[in-house]
mmCIF file of C-alpha atoms and ligand atoms in Angstrom:
data_model
loop_
_atom_site.group_PDB
_atom_site.id
_atom_site.type_symbol
_atom_site.label_atom_id
_atom_site.label_comp_id
_atom_site.label_asym_id
_atom_site.label_seq_id
_atom_site.Cartn_x
_atom_site.Cartn_y
_atom_site.Cartn_z
ATOM 1 C CA MET P 29 164.635 150.836 59.172
ATOM 2 C CA ASN P 30 162.155 153.851 58.211
ATOM 3 C CA ASP P 31 160.475 151.581 55.697
ATOM 4 C CA CYS P 32 160.296 148.649 58.019
ATOM 5 C CA ILE P 33 156.214 147.768 58.579
ATOM 6 C CA PHE P 34 156.815 146.107 61.836
ATOM 7 C CA CYS P 35 158.749 149.289 63.147
ATOM 8 C CA LYS P 36 155.939 151.371 62.185
ATOM 9 C CA ILE P 37 153.454 149.265 64.131
ATOM 10 C CA LEU P 38 155.664 149.293 67.047
ATOM 11 C CA ASN P 39 156.028 152.797 67.046
ATOM 12 C CA GLY P 40 152.271 153.223 66.609
ATOM 13 C CA ASP P 41 152.553 154.803 63.064
ATOM 14 C CA LEU P 42 150.422 151.902 61.575
ATOM 15 C CA PRO P 43 147.562 150.161 63.611
ATOM 16 C CA SER P 44 147.508 146.618 64.649
ATOM 17 C CA ALA P 45 145.594 144.271 67.138
ATOM 18 C CA ARG P 46 148.093 144.344 69.916
ATOM 19 C CA VAL P 47 148.034 141.525 72.410
ATOM 20 C CA TYR P 48 150.796 142.160 74.432
ATOM 21 C CA GLU P 49 153.747 144.565 74.921
ATOM 22 C CA ASP P 50 156.705 145.179 77.244
ATOM 23 C CA ASP P 51 160.044 147.131 76.961
ATOM 24 C CA ALA P 52 161.499 144.494 74.725
ATOM 25 C CA ALA P 53 158.651 143.136 72.591
ATOM 26 C CA VAL P 54 155.243 143.270 70.998
ATOM 27 C CA ALA P 55 152.872 140.687 70.101
ATOM 28 C CA PHE P 56 149.900 141.409 67.772
ATOM 29 C CA LEU P 57 147.708 139.310 65.170
ATOM 30 C CA ASP P 58 148.808 138.768 61.813
ATOM 31 C CA ILE P 59 146.430 140.372 59.302
ATOM 32 C CA PHE P 60 146.767 137.489 56.884
ATOM 33 C CA PRO P 61 146.207 134.639 59.342
ATOM 34 C CA PHE P 62 146.834 130.975 58.367
ATOM 35 C CA THR P 63 144.337 130.216 61.635
ATOM 36 C CA LYS P 64 142.341 132.274 64.163
ATOM 37 C CA GLY P 65 144.666 133.531 66.658
ATOM 38 C CA HIS P 66 147.812 133.528 64.387
ATOM 39 C CA THR P 67 150.068 135.998 66.166
ATOM 40 C CA LEU P 68 153.446 137.664 65.576
ATOM 41 C CA VAL P 69 155.990 138.377 68.349
ATOM 42 C CA VAL P 70 158.324 140.933 67.474
ATOM 43 C CA PRO P 71 161.315 142.699 69.267
ATOM 44 C CA ARG P 72 161.544 146.340 69.651
ATOM 45 C CA GLU P 73 164.905 146.533 68.319
ATOM 46 C CA HIS P 74 165.158 146.144 64.242
ATOM 47 C CA VAL P 75 167.189 143.225 63.671
ATOM 48 C CA GLY P 76 166.624 141.706 60.017
ATOM 49 C CA MET P 77 167.625 138.127 60.833
ATOM 50 C CA LEU P 78 167.838 135.673 63.845
ATOM 51 C CA PRO P 79 171.483 135.167 63.541
ATOM 52 C CA GLU P 80 172.021 138.898 63.876
ATOM 53 C CA MET P 81 170.484 139.085 67.345
ATOM 54 C CA ALA P 82 172.278 139.044 70.495
ATOM 55 C CA PRO P 83 171.842 135.748 72.309
ATOM 56 C CA GLU P 84 170.478 137.493 75.406
ATOM 57 C CA HIS P 85 167.992 139.353 73.532
ATOM 58 C CA LEU P 86 166.864 136.120 71.835
ATOM 59 C CA ALA P 87 166.709 134.279 75.233
ATOM 60 C CA ARG P 88 164.511 137.164 76.387
ATOM 61 C CA LEU P 89 162.202 137.119 73.303
ATOM 62 C CA ILE P 90 161.766 133.250 73.278
ATOM 63 C CA THR P 91 160.459 133.893 76.826
ATOM 64 C CA VAL P 92 157.876 136.094 75.644
ATOM 65 C CA VAL P 93 156.897 133.972 72.795
ATOM 66 C CA GLN P 94 156.297 130.806 75.138
ATOM 67 C CA ASN P 95 154.303 133.197 77.520
ATOM 68 C CA ILE P 96 152.237 134.503 74.583
ATOM 69 C CA ALA P 97 151.879 130.945 73.081
ATOM 70 C CA ARG P 98 150.199 130.019 76.556
ATOM 71 C CA ARG P 99 147.976 132.827 76.471
ATOM 72 C CA VAL P 100 147.150 132.217 72.667
ATOM 73 C CA MET P 101 146.177 128.551 73.616
ATOM 74 C CA LYS P 102 143.960 129.534 76.270
ATOM 75 C CA ALA P 103 142.073 132.227 74.292
ATOM 76 C CA VAL P 104 141.396 130.405 71.046
ATOM 77 C CA GLU P 105 141.272 127.053 72.961
ATOM 78 C CA CYS P 106 143.392 125.248 70.417
ATOM 79 C CA ASP P 107 145.061 121.852 70.946
ATOM 80 C CA GLY P 108 148.593 122.762 69.764
ATOM 81 C CA PHE P 109 150.212 125.251 67.395
ATOM 82 C CA ASN P 110 153.042 125.808 65.078
ATOM 83 C CA LEU P 111 156.057 128.201 66.061
ATOM 84 C CA LEU P 112 157.629 129.554 62.623
ATOM 85 C CA GLN P 113 160.275 131.832 62.007
ATOM 86 C CA ASN P 114 161.216 132.838 58.428
ATOM 87 C CA ASN P 115 164.802 134.051 57.827
ATOM 88 C CA GLY P 116 165.566 135.628 54.212
ATOM 89 C CA PRO P 117 163.274 136.114 51.257
ATOM 90 C CA CYS P 118 164.338 132.466 50.185
ATOM 91 C CA ALA P 119 162.760 131.246 53.484
ATOM 92 C CA GLY P 120 159.554 133.078 52.939
ATOM 93 C CA GLN P 121 160.601 136.095 54.916
ATOM 94 C CA THR P 122 158.455 139.242 53.768
ATOM 95 C CA VAL P 123 159.037 141.447 56.466
ATOM 96 C CA SER P 124 162.879 142.032 57.196
ATOM 97 C CA HIS P 125 162.345 142.340 61.221
ATOM 98 C CA VAL P 126 162.626 139.329 63.143
ATOM 99 C CA HIS P 127 159.494 137.764 64.097
ATOM 100 C CA PHE P 128 157.964 134.501 65.604
ATOM 101 C CA HIS P 129 154.624 133.306 64.334
ATOM 102 C CA ILE P 130 152.465 131.377 66.700
ATOM 103 C CA VAL P 131 149.829 129.389 64.660
ATOM 104 C CA PRO P 132 147.279 127.944 66.390
ATOM 105 C CA ARG P 133 146.154 124.199 65.409
ATOM 106 C CA PHE P 134 143.018 122.448 66.026
ATOM 107 C CA ASN P 135 142.388 118.616 66.248
ATOM 108 C CA GLY P 136 140.682 117.238 63.310
ATOM 109 C CA THR P 137 141.546 120.305 61.175
ATOM 110 C CA PRO P 138 144.236 119.656 58.493
ATOM 111 C CA VAL P 139 147.434 121.783 58.908
ATOM 112 C CA GLN P 140 147.573 124.268 55.909
ATOM 113 C CA TRP P 141 149.944 127.367 55.270
ATOM 114 C CA THR P 142 147.468 129.696 53.311
ATOM 115 C CA PRO P 143 147.273 133.357 54.554
ATOM 116 C CA ASN P 144 143.705 134.338 54.625
ATOM 117 C CA ALA P 145 142.670 138.056 54.653
ATOM 118 C CA ASN P 146 139.074 136.899 55.123
ATOM 119 C CA LEU P 147 139.366 134.718 57.970
ATOM 120 C CA TYR P 148 137.724 136.681 60.675
ATOM 121 C CA ALA P 149 134.161 138.027 60.899
ATOM 122 C CA PRO P 150 133.652 141.605 61.274
ATOM 123 C CA GLY P 151 134.799 142.408 65.197
ATOM 124 C CA GLU P 152 136.185 139.000 65.460
ATOM 125 C CA MET P 153 139.862 139.955 65.237
ATOM 126 C CA ASP P 154 139.682 142.564 68.062
ATOM 127 C CA ALA P 155 137.583 140.075 70.086
ATOM 128 C CA ILE P 156 140.289 137.498 69.844
ATOM 129 C CA ALA P 157 142.864 140.025 70.483
ATOM 130 C CA ARG P 158 141.209 141.151 73.755
ATOM 131 C CA LYS P 159 140.780 137.742 74.714
ATOM 132 C CA ILE P 160 144.560 136.879 74.175
ATOM 133 C CA ARG P 161 145.131 140.316 76.196
ATOM 134 C CA ALA P 162 142.942 139.205 79.213
ATOM 135 C CA SER P 163 144.288 135.558 79.449
HETATM 136 P P1 LIG F 28 157.208 136.619 57.234
HETATM 137 O O1 LIG F 28 156.549 135.828 55.769
HETATM 138 O O2 LIG F 28 157.861 137.724 56.912
HETATM 139 O O3 LIG F 28 157.873 135.469 58.172
HETATM 140 O O4 LIG F 28 155.670 136.964 58.161
HETATM 141 C C1 LIG F 28 155.507 138.258 57.628
HETATM 142 C C2 LIG F 28 153.842 138.324 58.506
HETATM 143 O O5 LIG F 28 153.605 139.601 58.607
HETATM 144 C C3 LIG F 28 152.882 137.722 57.410
HETATM 145 O O6 LIG F 28 152.424 136.786 57.764
HETATM 146 C C4 LIG F 28 151.860 138.820 57.126
HETATM 147 O O7 LIG F 28 150.560 138.478 56.765
HETATM 148 C C5 LIG F 28 152.198 139.912 58.295
HETATM 149 N N1 LIG F 28 152.075 141.006 58.105
HETATM 150 C C6 LIG F 28 152.349 141.873 56.831
HETATM 151 N N2 LIG F 28 152.132 143.223 56.883
HETATM 152 C C7 LIG F 28 151.257 143.255 58.254
HETATM 153 C C8 LIG F 28 150.674 144.499 58.960
HETATM 154 O O8 LIG F 28 150.529 145.296 58.288
HETATM 155 N N3 LIG F 28 150.180 144.092 59.972
HETATM 156 C C9 LIG F 28 150.133 142.903 60.452
HETATM 157 N N4 LIG F 28 149.395 142.623 61.704
HETATM 158 N N5 LIG F 28 150.592 141.686 59.977
HETATM 159 C C10 LIG F 28 151.226 141.992 58.589
HETATM 160 ZN ZN1 LIG F 29 161.799 147.219 61.861
#
């Protein structure tokens, strides 16, 4: 668990552009986003894959996901979004701590799944995080 990047972010040992937190979950912007506003929602408890989560914990987490998705839609003015949740390296899971991706989508823009470390202009990531927090 000590090597888990998301546990380090949750503990404040690594920085992140946080958009939400409560006693069960934290949401922050993905550093390699597919689109602007790409957000990760992460439970505070370290659980590797979705089937290992207690159903009541998952129920609470998905409620947070819905709440954050509403905020993201408002903040980045997207027309829709993908909800993505990978389980296991074979499925593309690179961080072994359960998380949901909220990926904003815009009418007229083709859906692509390319991580992009240079998507944001300087300061833009923090500005979007502030907007989501405020929404
Ligand atoms: P997965 O591929 O496991 O479903 O998604 C993990 C996500 O975490 C990836 O989209 C990746 O860009 C993101 N990620 C990895 N390391 C960091 C980090 O240190 N900070 C943030 N904000 N996101 C990260
Ligand atoms: Zn963890």
